[in-house]
Tab-separated table of C-alpha atoms in Angstrom:
chain	number	residue	atom	x	y	z
A	1	MET	CA	322.060	-133.281	-44.905
A	2	ILE	CA	319.339	-135.695	-43.916
A	3	LEU	CA	320.181	-135.221	-40.221
A	4	ARG	CA	320.224	-131.514	-40.560
A	5	GLN	CA	316.830	-131.387	-42.255
A	6	LEU	CA	315.507	-133.638	-39.535
A	7	VAL	CA	316.762	-131.314	-36.835
A	8	MET	CA	315.367	-128.177	-38.618
A	9	GLY	CA	312.040	-129.920	-38.953
A	10	LEU	CA	311.913	-130.720	-35.219
A	11	SER	CA	312.819	-127.175	-34.489
A	12	ARG	CA	309.968	-125.890	-36.569
A	13	VAL	CA	307.568	-128.244	-34.735
A	14	GLY	CA	308.797	-127.086	-31.457
A	15	LEU	CA	308.361	-123.483	-32.392
A	16	MET	CA	304.862	-124.348	-33.597
A	17	GLY	CA	304.147	-126.042	-30.297
A	18	VAL	CA	305.321	-122.916	-28.354
A	19	GLY	CA	303.116	-120.790	-30.573
A	20	LEU	CA	300.241	-122.974	-29.934
A	21	MET	CA	300.849	-122.850	-26.301
A	22	GLY	CA	301.023	-119.081	-26.386
A	23	CYS	CA	297.745	-119.051	-28.379
A	24	GLY	CA	296.236	-121.341	-25.816
A	25	LEU	CA	297.299	-119.011	-22.942
A	26	GLU	CA	295.860	-115.993	-24.845
A	27	SER	CA	292.672	-117.931	-25.407
A	28	ASP	CA	292.432	-118.905	-21.748
A	29	ARG	CA	292.990	-115.317	-20.778
A	30	ALA	CA	290.402	-114.099	-23.167
A	31	VAL	CA	287.858	-116.460	-21.659
A	32	ALA	CA	288.842	-115.371	-18.121
A	33	GLN	CA	287.929	-111.733	-19.159
A	34	SER	CA	284.773	-112.509	-20.816
A	35	PHE	CA	282.511	-111.732	-17.759
A	36	SER	CA	281.442	-108.165	-18.394
A	37	TYR	CA	280.787	-105.437	-15.821
A	38	ASP	CA	279.696	-103.009	-18.510
A	39	ASP	CA	276.165	-102.954	-17.631
A	40	TRP	CA	276.916	-102.377	-13.935
A	41	THR	CA	279.273	-99.362	-14.810
A	42	ASP	CA	276.681	-98.044	-17.076
A	43	VAL	CA	274.102	-98.091	-14.136
A	44	ALA	CA	276.509	-96.557	-11.633
A	45	SER	CA	277.870	-93.851	-14.096
A	46	ARG	CA	274.298	-92.725	-14.991
A	47	PHE	CA	272.459	-92.900	-11.693
A	48	VAL	CA	275.074	-92.332	-9.060
A	49	ASP	CA	276.453	-88.817	-8.385
A	50	GLU	CA	279.889	-87.807	-7.276
A	51	SER	CA	278.891	-87.949	-3.573
A	52	GLY	CA	277.710	-91.588	-4.003
A	53	ARG	CA	273.990	-90.684	-3.822
A	54	VAL	CA	271.655	-92.609	-6.112
A	55	ASP	CA	268.777	-91.491	-8.209
A	56	TYR	CA	266.607	-94.583	-7.587
A	57	GLU	CA	263.459	-93.009	-9.116
A	58	ALA	CA	265.189	-92.423	-12.437
A	59	LEU	CA	266.648	-95.903	-12.284
A	60	ALA	CA	263.232	-97.439	-11.794
A	61	GLU	CA	262.032	-95.901	-14.993
A	62	ASP	CA	265.219	-96.902	-16.927
A	63	ARG	CA	266.512	-100.287	-15.448
A	64	ALA	CA	267.294	-102.316	-18.489
A	65	ALA	CA	271.078	-102.393	-17.763
A	66	LEU	CA	270.523	-103.297	-14.153
A	67	ASP	CA	268.208	-106.116	-15.225
A	68	ARG	CA	270.688	-107.444	-17.631
A	69	TYR	CA	273.391	-107.329	-15.105
A	70	VAL	CA	271.386	-108.990	-12.271
A	71	ALA	CA	270.364	-111.740	-14.784
A	72	ALA	CA	273.950	-112.352	-15.638
A	73	ILE	CA	275.263	-112.607	-12.034
A	74	GLU	CA	272.133	-114.876	-11.212
A	75	THR	CA	273.306	-117.689	-13.545
A	76	THR	CA	277.136	-116.936	-13.843
A	77	GLY	CA	279.844	-116.824	-11.303
A	78	PRO	CA	282.993	-118.414	-9.785
A	79	THR	CA	281.178	-121.688	-9.044
A	80	THR	CA	279.184	-122.162	-12.314
A	81	ARG	CA	281.882	-120.776	-14.624
A	82	PRO	CA	285.211	-120.967	-12.834
A	83	GLU	CA	287.054	-120.468	-16.047
A	84	PHE	CA	285.757	-116.831	-15.969
A	85	PHE	CA	287.373	-116.152	-12.584
A	86	GLN	CA	290.872	-117.506	-12.404
A	87	ASN	CA	292.304	-115.585	-9.435
A	88	ASP	CA	291.169	-113.951	-6.176
A	89	ASP	CA	290.963	-110.523	-7.691
A	90	GLU	CA	288.489	-111.632	-10.325
A	91	ARG	CA	286.363	-113.549	-7.796
A	92	LEU	CA	286.444	-110.649	-5.167
A	93	ALA	CA	285.509	-108.003	-7.741
A	94	TYR	CA	282.604	-110.241	-9.053
A	95	TYR	CA	281.331	-110.593	-5.408
A	96	ILE	CA	281.683	-106.838	-4.509
A	97	ASN	CA	279.949	-105.810	-7.734
A	98	SER	CA	277.298	-108.287	-7.332
A	99	TYR	CA	276.512	-107.267	-3.777
A	100	ASN	CA	276.249	-103.634	-4.726
A	101	ALA	CA	274.026	-104.423	-7.757
A	102	LEU	CA	271.709	-106.731	-5.746
A	103	VAL	CA	271.383	-103.946	-3.129
A	104	PHE	CA	270.011	-101.650	-5.916
A	105	GLU	CA	267.689	-104.365	-7.076
A	106	GLY	CA	266.407	-104.749	-3.433
A	107	VAL	CA	265.828	-101.065	-3.122
A	108	LEU	CA	263.769	-101.030	-6.363
A	109	SER	CA	261.753	-103.990	-5.265
A	110	ARG	CA	260.469	-101.935	-2.215
A	111	GLY	CA	259.051	-99.186	-4.354
A	112	PRO	CA	261.737	-97.913	-4.770
A	113	GLU	CA	262.504	-97.591	-1.088
A	114	LYS	CA	262.450	-93.776	-0.016
A	115	VAL	CA	263.218	-94.049	3.776
A	116	SER	CA	265.742	-96.788	4.697
A	117	VAL	CA	266.340	-100.375	3.968
A	118	TRP	CA	266.785	-100.999	7.616
A	119	LYS	CA	263.154	-100.296	8.513
A	120	GLY	CA	260.565	-103.222	8.938
A	121	GLY	CA	260.554	-106.403	10.902
A	122	LEU	CA	261.342	-107.136	14.517
A	123	ILE	CA	265.046	-106.716	13.882
A	124	SER	CA	266.190	-103.619	12.134
A	125	GLY	CA	267.239	-104.587	8.525
A	126	TYR	CA	266.161	-108.144	8.971
A	127	LYS	CA	263.636	-108.023	5.998
A	128	PHE	CA	266.191	-106.527	3.572
A	129	PHE	CA	269.445	-108.276	4.563
A	130	VAL	CA	268.231	-111.681	5.771
A	131	ALA	CA	264.594	-112.425	4.805
A	132	MET	CA	264.903	-110.986	1.220
A	133	LYS	CA	266.300	-113.808	-1.019
A	134	ILE	CA	268.642	-113.183	-3.819
A	135	THR	CA	270.081	-115.376	-6.503
A	136	ILE	CA	273.719	-115.368	-7.258
A	137	ASP	CA	276.005	-117.676	-9.184
A	138	GLY	CA	273.023	-120.265	-9.463
A	139	GLU	CA	272.182	-120.334	-5.772
A	140	LYS	CA	269.621	-118.577	-3.598
A	141	THR	CA	270.903	-116.837	-0.579
A	142	SER	CA	270.690	-113.487	1.238
A	143	LEU	CA	272.644	-110.313	1.223
A	144	LYS	CA	273.924	-111.016	4.770
A	145	LYS	CA	275.142	-114.526	3.858
A	146	LEU	CA	276.864	-113.106	0.749
A	147	GLU	CA	278.650	-110.699	2.817
A	148	ASP	CA	279.496	-112.705	5.787
A	149	LYS	CA	280.055	-116.191	4.441
A	150	VAL	CA	281.332	-115.524	0.896
A	151	ILE	CA	283.044	-112.176	1.020
A	152	ARG	CA	284.174	-111.681	4.597
A	153	GLU	CA	285.023	-115.373	5.414
A	154	GLY	CA	286.293	-116.153	1.939
A	155	PHE	CA	288.657	-113.290	1.424
A	156	LYS	CA	289.508	-112.040	4.876
A	157	ASP	CA	290.258	-108.493	3.418
A	158	PRO	CA	288.863	-105.773	5.688
A	159	ARG	CA	289.036	-103.255	2.712
A	160	ILE	CA	285.794	-104.791	1.467
A	161	HIS	CA	284.064	-102.660	4.227
A	162	ALA	CA	285.053	-99.530	2.143
A	163	ALA	CA	283.669	-101.039	-1.021
A	164	LEU	CA	280.397	-102.749	-0.088
A	165	ASN	CA	277.435	-100.254	-0.055
A	166	CYS	CA	274.041	-101.174	1.682
A	167	ALA	CA	272.104	-98.254	0.369
A	168	SER	CA	272.600	-96.134	3.493
A	169	ILE	CA	274.118	-92.784	4.060
A	170	GLY	CA	276.557	-94.206	6.668
A	171	CYS	CA	277.999	-96.560	4.064
A	172	PRO	CA	281.187	-95.759	2.199
A	173	ARG	CA	280.845	-93.795	-0.937
A	174	LEU	CA	279.402	-95.748	-3.816
A	175	PRO	CA	281.705	-95.463	-6.893
A	176	ARG	CA	280.472	-94.418	-10.332
A	177	LYS	CA	281.840	-97.617	-11.916
A	178	ALA	CA	282.296	-101.321	-11.405
A	179	PHE	CA	285.309	-102.412	-9.344
A	180	ASP	CA	287.843	-103.669	-11.956
A	181	PRO	CA	289.501	-107.070	-11.399
A	182	GLU	CA	292.588	-105.823	-13.248
A	183	ASN	CA	293.026	-102.795	-10.837
A	184	LEU	CA	291.254	-104.208	-7.700
A	185	GLU	CA	294.278	-103.845	-5.373
A	186	ALA	CA	294.654	-100.201	-6.058
A	187	GLU	CA	290.957	-99.583	-6.044
A	188	LEU	CA	290.481	-101.200	-2.647
A	189	ASN	CA	293.430	-99.236	-1.191
A	190	ALA	CA	291.939	-96.023	-2.601
A	191	ALA	CA	288.517	-96.797	-1.133
A	192	MET	CA	289.866	-97.441	2.214
A	193	ARG	CA	292.005	-94.314	2.289
A	194	GLU	CA	288.989	-92.274	1.292
A	195	PHE	CA	286.856	-93.862	3.911
A	196	VAL	CA	289.192	-93.251	6.826
A	197	GLY	CA	290.098	-89.866	5.463
A	198	SER	CA	286.499	-88.728	5.532
A	199	SER	CA	285.133	-86.774	8.538
A	200	ASN	CA	281.904	-88.641	7.959
A	201	HIS	CA	283.657	-91.872	9.225
A	202	VAL	CA	286.610	-90.765	11.169
A	203	ARG	CA	286.672	-87.694	13.426
A	204	VAL	CA	289.544	-86.830	15.803
A	205	ASP	CA	289.090	-84.650	18.910
A	206	GLU	CA	292.623	-84.515	20.468
A	207	ALA	CA	291.596	-81.884	22.981
A	208	ALA	CA	289.007	-84.319	24.415
A	209	GLY	CA	291.373	-87.334	23.827
A	210	VAL	CA	288.802	-89.100	21.775
A	211	VAL	CA	288.664	-90.405	18.124
A	212	TYR	CA	285.139	-91.183	16.604
A	213	LEU	CA	285.118	-94.074	14.134
A	214	SER	CA	282.272	-95.231	11.813
A	215	LYS	CA	280.137	-97.916	13.407
A	216	ILE	CA	281.408	-100.164	10.756
A	217	PHE	CA	284.696	-100.530	12.708
A	218	ASP	CA	282.660	-101.620	15.742
A	219	TRP	CA	280.372	-104.186	13.829
A	220	PHE	CA	283.323	-105.675	12.116
A	221	SER	CA	286.131	-105.186	14.602
A	222	ASP	CA	287.339	-108.728	14.440
A	223	ASP	CA	288.034	-108.363	10.759
A	224	PHE	CA	290.328	-105.417	11.276
A	225	LEU	CA	292.053	-106.807	14.346
A	226	ASP	CA	292.554	-110.230	12.858
A	227	TYR	CA	294.152	-108.577	9.846
A	228	GLU	CA	296.589	-106.676	12.174
A	229	LYS	CA	297.338	-109.929	13.909
A	230	ARG	CA	298.283	-111.651	10.710
A	231	GLN	CA	300.630	-108.702	9.960
A	232	GLY	CA	302.546	-109.543	13.178
A	233	ASN	CA	300.843	-107.085	15.647
A	234	ASP	CA	300.441	-109.057	18.833
A	235	SER	CA	298.353	-106.271	20.484
A	236	PRO	CA	296.438	-104.595	17.686
A	237	SER	CA	293.885	-101.755	17.976
A	238	LEU	CA	291.469	-100.437	15.450
A	239	LEU	CA	293.572	-97.384	15.084
A	240	ASN	CA	296.448	-99.390	13.873
A	241	TYR	CA	294.407	-100.325	10.973
A	242	VAL	CA	293.065	-96.946	10.375
A	243	ASN	CA	296.628	-95.389	10.409
A	244	ARG	CA	297.683	-97.744	7.597
A	245	PHE	CA	295.446	-95.762	5.258
A	246	ARG	CA	296.010	-92.336	6.481
A	247	ASP	CA	298.801	-89.988	5.444
A	248	THR	CA	301.834	-89.534	7.787
A	249	GLU	CA	300.785	-86.005	8.798
A	250	VAL	CA	297.374	-87.141	9.878
A	251	GLN	CA	298.179	-90.231	11.743
A	252	ILE	CA	296.057	-90.602	14.894
A	253	PRO	CA	297.662	-91.183	18.202
A	254	THR	CA	296.738	-94.732	19.306
A	255	SER	CA	296.535	-93.452	22.991
A	256	LEU	CA	293.122	-91.733	22.132
A	257	LYS	CA	289.934	-93.293	23.384
A	258	VAL	CA	287.857	-94.843	20.585
A	259	GLU	CA	284.124	-94.139	20.417
A	260	PHE	CA	281.790	-94.945	17.579
A	261	LEU	CA	279.702	-92.566	15.421
A	262	GLU	CA	276.005	-93.154	15.106
A	263	TYR	CA	275.352	-95.022	11.875
A	264	ASP	CA	273.073	-93.137	9.508
A	265	LYS	CA	270.635	-95.631	8.125
A	266	GLY	CA	268.771	-93.235	5.942
A	267	ILE	CA	268.572	-94.192	2.237
A	268	ASN	CA	271.354	-92.832	0.224
A	269	ALA	CA	269.019	-91.419	-2.473
A	270	GLN	CA	269.668	-88.125	-4.341
């Protein structure tokens, strides 16, 4: 009897331990989800239209949500609070949303800008993407370094080029909500499918034997080709990558000559 009671007691302790472990996991997960994108979704849903154009004038008059979000990303991120960002999807969603929000902040800081963020300085775009300093995750940097060093080099995922928006008409369409860490894989796939399915970014002229691609595929060609090589393609082309995200019936013959569209640097304002 005594032995039986002892065994039952130990069993109850073990179950309590499992329960506590479960609570601990739930608690950790709750902490990981505690970084909120609500303010950024609020901004995007109210000031971005279905075509991705932004009402910067109205945002300048009602910017409280944007200011709260920018203040949050200035002090909180994967480096300062790693417990909030426990996997690559959580980290990448944070950086994509931060980049897009900091571009909004930059546009507003210029008036808001009405012509193009690429104008000004000896090098087109230098003042906005390089000289303009931003603060993210407790560190001062620039939009260019955030894109190149943190996002491109850190994640090596070319789909980000269909998600980052630099306030230009030539950019991919800006969504009306934050990228969601819980659904990031599906959202990035959808963004790239939309990008390569749009005649604004991919145009095929089979009669002329030419396919015209967004200048983004030229500027960041190594990102797309390196990805193809990692998938086992020893002789990759940009069209190999593009076709990954196009439906079967609209695949582009890889024999076509690739040329690049002129990039529209006009501001993506409504």
